Tab-separated table of C-alpha atoms in Angstrom:
chain	number	residue	atom	x	y	z
A	288	UNK	CA	2.919	5.352	-6.460
A	289	UNK	CA	1.742	1.782	-6.732
A	290	UNK	CA	-1.873	0.801	-6.250
A	291	UNK	CA	-3.209	-0.836	-3.116
A	292	UNK	CA	-2.554	-4.423	-2.243
A	293	UNK	CA	-5.395	-6.861	-2.541
A	294	UNK	CA	-7.703	-7.149	0.445
A	295	UNK	CA	-7.281	-10.310	2.481
A	296	UNK	CA	-10.165	-12.742	2.496
A	297	UNK	CA	-10.042	-13.981	6.081
A	298	UNK	CA	-12.870	-13.434	8.552
A	299	UNK	CA	-12.882	-10.281	10.600
A	300	UNK	CA	-14.415	-9.662	14.017
A	301	UNK	CA	-18.161	-9.092	14.116
A	302	UNK	CA	-19.152	-5.468	13.722
A	303	UNK	CA	-15.988	-4.436	11.895
A	304	UNK	CA	-16.486	-2.460	8.683
A	305	UNK	CA	-13.658	-2.046	6.164
A	306	UNK	CA	-13.426	1.294	4.362
A	307	UNK	CA	-10.947	2.971	2.017
A	308	UNK	CA	-10.058	6.481	3.116
A	309	UNK	CA	-7.847	8.952	1.283
A	310	UNK	CA	-5.255	10.856	3.286
A	311	UNK	CA	-1.921	12.544	2.544
A	312	UNK	CA	-1.698	11.209	-1.017
A	313	UNK	CA	-2.558	7.566	-0.242
A	314	UNK	CA	-5.644	5.441	0.331
A	315	UNK	CA	-5.705	3.528	3.579
A	316	UNK	CA	-7.621	0.332	4.188
A	317	UNK	CA	-9.309	1.027	7.523
A	318	UNK	CA	-11.187	-1.225	9.936
A	319	UNK	CA	-13.853	0.681	11.899
A	320	UNK	CA	-16.034	-0.638	14.714
A	321	UNK	CA	-18.244	0.756	17.450
A	322	UNK	CA	-19.445	4.216	18.384
A	323	UNK	CA	-18.194	6.822	20.820
A	324	UNK	CA	-14.911	8.685	21.335
A	325	UNK	CA	-12.330	7.662	18.748
A	326	UNK	CA	-9.481	5.252	19.469
A	327	UNK	CA	-6.889	5.022	16.694
A	328	UNK	CA	-4.819	1.810	16.589
A	329	UNK	CA	-1.512	1.780	14.654
A	330	UNK	CA	0.129	-1.593	13.964
A	331	UNK	CA	3.756	-2.526	13.313
A	332	UNK	CA	5.834	-5.123	11.427
A	333	UNK	CA	4.952	-7.741	10.251
A	334	UNK	CA	1.319	-6.935	11.010
A	335	UNK	CA	-1.779	-5.418	9.472
A	336	UNK	CA	-4.777	-3.913	11.271
A	337	UNK	CA	-5.633	-7.488	12.284
A	338	UNK	CA	-2.983	-7.493	14.988
A	339	UNK	CA	-5.791	-5.840	17.006
A	340	UNK	CA	-8.370	-8.593	16.302
A	341	UNK	CA	-8.558	-9.747	19.910
A	342	UNK	CA	-9.039	-6.282	21.426
A	343	UNK	CA	-11.247	-4.476	18.909
A	344	UNK	CA	-14.481	-6.087	20.103
A	345	UNK	CA	-14.107	-5.010	23.721
A	346	UNK	CA	-12.935	-1.522	22.832
A	347	UNK	CA	-15.820	-1.097	20.384
A	348	UNK	CA	-18.316	-1.511	23.227
A	349	UNK	CA	-17.392	2.012	24.350
A	350	UNK	CA	-15.400	3.636	21.535
A	351	UNK	CA	-15.275	4.170	17.813
A	352	UNK	CA	-12.246	2.048	16.991
A	353	UNK	CA	-10.244	3.022	13.900
A	354	UNK	CA	-7.519	0.578	12.835
A	355	UNK	CA	-5.828	1.253	9.484
A	356	UNK	CA	-3.411	-0.764	7.459
A	357	UNK	CA	-0.655	1.811	7.519
A	358	UNK	CA	0.859	3.171	4.319
A	359	UNK	CA	2.303	0.366	2.214
A	360	UNK	CA	0.880	-2.428	4.369
A	361	UNK	CA	-2.031	-4.800	3.808
A	362	UNK	CA	-4.602	-3.352	1.426
A	363	UNK	CA	-3.393	0.245	1.699
A	364	UNK	CA	-1.565	2.054	-1.092
A	365	UNK	CA	1.957	0.829	-1.734
A	366	UNK	CA	3.453	4.274	-1.908
A	367	UNK	CA	6.889	5.064	-3.327
A	368	UNK	CA	7.892	7.008	-0.217
A	369	UNK	CA	6.574	8.612	2.967
A	370	UNK	CA	7.589	5.886	5.432
A	371	UNK	CA	9.229	8.185	7.972
A	372	UNK	CA	7.412	8.663	11.272
A	373	UNK	CA	6.514	12.273	10.480
A	374	UNK	CA	4.756	11.373	7.244
A	375	UNK	CA	2.960	8.509	8.951
A	376	UNK	CA	1.802	10.897	11.682
A	377	UNK	CA	0.409	13.127	8.933
A	378	UNK	CA	-1.386	10.100	7.463
A	379	UNK	CA	-2.957	9.434	10.862
A	380	UNK	CA	-4.045	13.029	11.383
A	381	UNK	CA	-5.575	13.127	7.906
A	382	UNK	CA	-7.421	9.876	8.573
A	383	UNK	CA	-8.980	11.284	11.736
A	384	UNK	CA	-9.883	14.499	9.905
A	385	UNK	CA	-11.503	12.511	7.082
A	386	UNK	CA	-13.606	10.636	9.630
A	387	UNK	CA	-14.700	13.871	11.269
A	388	UNK	CA	-12.927	13.091	14.541
A	389	UNK	CA	-11.676	16.118	16.469
A	390	UNK	CA	-9.883	14.064	19.136
A	391	UNK	CA	-8.709	10.496	19.600
A	392	UNK	CA	-6.827	8.260	21.938
A	393	UNK	CA	-3.911	6.943	19.876
A	394	UNK	CA	-2.393	3.511	20.460
A	395	UNK	CA	0.711	2.320	18.616
A	396	UNK	CA	2.837	-0.805	18.700
A	397	UNK	CA	6.258	-1.404	17.125
A	398	UNK	CA	6.500	0.721	13.945
A	399	UNK	CA	3.199	2.367	14.866
A	400	UNK	CA	4.631	3.904	18.050
A	401	UNK	CA	6.933	6.600	16.574
A	402	UNK	CA	4.175	8.122	14.393
A	403	UNK	CA	1.764	7.934	17.341
A	404	UNK	CA	4.315	9.787	19.462
A	405	UNK	CA	4.949	12.456	16.816
A	406	UNK	CA	1.218	12.949	16.301
A	407	UNK	CA	0.836	13.626	20.033
A	408	UNK	CA	3.812	16.003	19.995
A	409	UNK	CA	2.633	17.910	16.937
A	410	UNK	CA	-1.120	17.839	17.516
A	411	UNK	CA	-1.696	17.647	21.289
A	412	UNK	CA	-5.165	19.079	20.809
A	413	UNK	CA	-6.050	16.145	18.567
A	414	UNK	CA	-4.588	13.365	20.740
A	415	UNK	CA	-6.645	12.807	23.883
A	416	UNK	CA	-4.422	10.049	25.273
A	417	UNK	CA	-1.358	8.206	23.968
A	418	UNK	CA	-0.363	4.562	24.383
A	419	UNK	CA	2.896	3.282	22.894
A	420	UNK	CA	4.266	-0.219	23.227
A	421	UNK	CA	7.175	-2.473	22.318
A	422	UNK	CA	9.141	0.111	20.352
A	423	UNK	CA	11.994	2.544	20.739
A	424	UNK	CA	11.828	6.230	19.950
A	425	UNK	CA	14.828	7.019	17.793
A	426	UNK	CA	17.997	7.848	19.691
A	427	UNK	CA	16.360	9.179	22.861
A	428	UNK	CA	18.307	8.201	26.001
A	429	UNK	CA	17.039	5.271	28.023
A	430	UNK	CA	17.556	2.284	25.735
A	431	UNK	CA	21.317	1.901	26.192
A	432	UNK	CA	21.059	-1.374	28.109
A	433	UNK	CA	18.700	-2.907	25.562
A	434	UNK	CA	20.967	-1.875	22.686
A	435	UNK	CA	24.271	-2.750	24.378
A	436	UNK	CA	24.864	-5.507	21.851
A	437	UNK	CA	23.606	-3.440	18.926
A	438	UNK	CA	20.166	-3.331	17.339
A	439	UNK	CA	18.408	-6.582	16.336
A	440	UNK	CA	19.998	-8.282	13.335
A	441	UNK	CA	17.055	-7.667	11.009
A	442	UNK	CA	17.329	-3.871	11.295
A	443	UNK	CA	20.493	-3.830	9.192
A	444	UNK	CA	19.195	-6.512	6.839
A	445	UNK	CA	15.971	-4.624	6.162
A	446	UNK	CA	17.701	-1.252	5.855
A	447	UNK	CA	19.879	-2.158	2.863
A	448	UNK	CA	17.902	-1.019	-0.224
A	449	UNK	CA	16.837	-3.892	-2.458
A	450	UNK	CA	18.565	-6.645	-0.495
A	451	UNK	CA	15.976	-8.178	1.807
A	452	UNK	CA	13.128	-8.227	-0.702
A	453	UNK	CA	15.295	-10.025	-3.263
A	454	UNK	CA	16.634	-12.560	-0.766
A	455	UNK	CA	13.225	-13.298	0.753
A	456	UNK	CA	11.108	-13.504	-2.392
A	457	UNK	CA	9.389	-16.881	-2.354
A	458	UNK	CA	10.122	-17.412	1.348
A	459	UNK	CA	7.768	-14.858	2.848
A	460	UNK	CA	5.747	-17.415	4.820
A	461	UNK	CA	8.798	-18.762	6.612
A	462	UNK	CA	10.122	-15.287	7.340
A	463	UNK	CA	6.861	-13.820	8.628
A	464	UNK	CA	6.238	-17.010	10.572
A	465	UNK	CA	9.566	-16.624	12.372
A	466	UNK	CA	8.567	-13.168	13.629
A	467	UNK	CA	5.125	-14.359	14.688
A	468	UNK	CA	6.565	-17.265	16.674
A	469	UNK	CA	9.349	-15.169	18.167
A	470	UNK	CA	6.891	-12.393	19.024
A	471	UNK	CA	4.682	-14.777	21.030
A	472	UNK	CA	7.389	-16.771	22.863
A	473	UNK	CA	6.822	-19.677	20.475
A	474	UNK	CA	3.084	-19.841	21.076
A	475	UNK	CA	2.303	-18.598	17.557
A	476	UNK	CA	-0.905	-17.020	16.314
A	477	UNK	CA	-4.142	-18.408	14.905
A	478	UNK	CA	-3.842	-19.808	11.372
A	479	UNK	CA	-6.237	-17.203	9.952
A	480	UNK	CA	-4.187	-14.327	11.360
A	481	UNK	CA	-0.934	-15.909	10.230
A	482	UNK	CA	-2.282	-16.428	6.713
A	483	UNK	CA	-3.502	-12.830	6.541
A	484	UNK	CA	-0.104	-11.483	7.578
A	485	UNK	CA	1.762	-13.749	5.159
A	486	UNK	CA	-0.518	-12.674	2.313
A	487	UNK	CA	0.021	-9.001	3.175
A	488	UNK	CA	3.816	-9.386	3.028
A	489	UNK	CA	4.121	-11.594	-0.043
A	490	UNK	CA	5.730	-10.181	-3.182
A	491	UNK	CA	8.557	-7.774	-3.919
A	492	UNK	CA	6.461	-4.614	-3.662
A	493	UNK	CA	4.885	-5.637	-0.372
A	494	UNK	CA	8.316	-6.364	1.080
A	495	UNK	CA	9.791	-3.134	-0.292
A	496	UNK	CA	7.110	-1.123	1.475
A	497	UNK	CA	7.601	-2.992	4.743
A	498	UNK	CA	11.351	-2.514	4.686
A	499	UNK	CA	10.972	1.158	3.759
A	500	UNK	CA	10.037	1.754	7.392
A	501	UNK	CA	13.514	0.578	8.388
A	502	UNK	CA	15.156	2.575	5.607
A	503	UNK	CA	13.527	5.714	7.005
A	504	UNK	CA	14.651	5.121	10.603
A	505	UNK	CA	17.388	7.765	10.452
A	506	UNK	CA	14.906	10.377	9.267
A	507	UNK	CA	12.363	9.290	11.877
A	508	UNK	CA	14.971	9.489	14.635
A	509	UNK	CA	15.859	13.043	13.642
A	510	UNK	CA	12.183	14.020	13.602
A	511	UNK	CA	11.781	12.620	17.119
A	512	UNK	CA	14.890	14.443	18.325
A	513	UNK	CA	13.687	17.716	16.815
A	514	UNK	CA	10.285	17.262	18.461
A	515	UNK	CA	11.615	16.764	21.992
A	516	UNK	CA	14.033	19.663	21.643
A	517	UNK	CA	11.199	22.066	20.899
A	518	UNK	CA	8.328	20.789	23.070
A	519	UNK	CA	7.283	18.384	25.819
A	520	UNK	CA	4.838	15.521	25.585
A	521	UNK	CA	1.862	16.990	27.404
A	522	UNK	CA	-0.887	14.423	26.769
A	523	UNK	CA	-1.430	11.610	29.304
A	524	UNK	CA	0.751	8.733	28.114
A	525	UNK	CA	1.185	5.057	28.884
A	526	UNK	CA	4.216	3.014	27.820
A	527	UNK	CA	3.769	-0.759	27.724
A	528	UNK	CA	6.637	-3.190	27.341
A	529	UNK	CA	7.006	-6.937	27.104
A	530	UNK	CA	9.821	-8.992	25.577
A	531	UNK	CA	12.242	-7.733	24.365
A	532	UNK	CA	11.748	-3.983	24.921
A	533	UNK	CA	10.637	-4.168	28.545
A	534	UNK	CA	10.873	-0.804	30.337
A	535	UNK	CA	13.231	0.816	27.810
A	536	UNK	CA	10.461	2.809	26.112
A	537	UNK	CA	9.248	4.128	29.468
A	538	UNK	CA	12.806	5.198	30.291
A	539	UNK	CA	13.032	7.072	26.984
A	540	UNK	CA	9.770	8.887	27.634
A	541	UNK	CA	10.279	9.714	31.319
A	542	UNK	CA	12.397	12.873	30.775
A	543	UNK	CA	10.120	14.343	28.072
A	544	UNK	CA	6.597	13.428	29.244
A	545	UNK	CA	4.496	15.398	31.717
A	546	UNK	CA	2.070	12.572	32.563
A	547	UNK	CA	3.486	9.064	32.108
A	548	UNK	CA	2.760	5.628	33.474
A	549	UNK	CA	4.672	2.527	32.492
A	550	UNK	CA	3.949	-1.192	32.610
A	551	UNK	CA	5.715	-4.391	31.594
A	552	UNK	CA	3.503	-7.372	30.705
A	553	UNK	CA	5.052	-10.522	32.140
A	554	UNK	CA	5.447	-13.732	30.129
A	555	UNK	CA	4.526	-11.885	26.960
A	556	UNK	CA	6.194	-11.642	23.590
A	557	UNK	CA	6.589	-8.584	21.407
A	558	UNK	CA	3.144	-8.890	19.776
A	559	UNK	CA	1.199	-7.992	22.909
A	560	UNK	CA	-2.307	-7.681	21.342
A	561	UNK	CA	-2.180	-11.258	20.059
A	562	UNK	CA	-0.050	-12.872	22.753
A	563	UNK	CA	-1.689	-11.375	25.859
A	564	UNK	CA	-4.853	-9.530	24.754
A	565	UNK	CA	-6.573	-9.783	28.144
A	566	UNK	CA	-3.560	-8.327	29.931
A	567	UNK	CA	-3.421	-5.522	27.377
A	568	UNK	CA	-7.119	-4.749	27.791
A	569	UNK	CA	-6.623	-4.726	31.546
A	570	UNK	CA	-4.207	-1.823	31.057
A	571	UNK	CA	-5.925	-0.054	28.178
A	572	UNK	CA	-9.488	0.081	29.443
A	573	UNK	CA	-8.926	1.997	32.694
A	574	UNK	CA	-6.375	4.282	31.062
A	575	UNK	CA	-8.546	5.204	28.092
A	576	UNK	CA	-11.687	5.796	30.138
A	577	UNK	CA	-10.029	7.957	32.791
A	578	UNK	CA	-10.686	11.304	31.086
A	579	UNK	CA	-14.180	10.329	29.881
A	580	UNK	CA	-15.722	9.894	33.328
A	581	UNK	CA	-18.203	12.581	34.244
């Protein structure tokens, strides 16, 4: 496997400590803040742990927030393989074990949602509560309307081995910038966040790792299908949509989840934590605290 990417140099929220933690054959770059019950935050594409910058501070007032760069992203190990949702769920479980956490609320967005879901399915005793947002779970029914015209164009582009990284080399800033603008309805993100994301996705190896998530989608979908055929989702779960996923994720989860609530954030792009952090906190805080009240 390749070594870790270089750490980004931009400022991070006050109180956030960066640590390197070994799990499942890789080293993850992990942002940790606060004390209390653990909340694990799993980012997506094209993000790093810093997609949570605007929510970590508030959550850290009550919780121990754990936000890794997932395998292959940011300053974590650029592994040769292991980008399927099942392997990523194993990474997450190993990270919590390494930190001595026996339970956690798990929050995932985009590519972080399928591993969060599988972790809750496989280790319900470890996952206290589950939040998934702006993602689809494999081929589970419920997303037919969203996918009526086929999946987004970049899914096929990213899935072809070797193609996207060769085409995009030298144009990473423009490409990442397109997703950041699209994912915030054109509002964009702060320059420091944008620069950190561009840096994390610059270079052939960084792009290969990012696109490996798409190249593992078939495997991830089968893992999700196998999971729902053998068990139900028993942990309290919240599905959050915005644009473009909307309520499709909630519809996928409704037949397999015992305790589910769903929300759609209005006037919000795909990157909810950066586009509408206050709205997200307004949903997260009461949901996460519900089982901690005495």
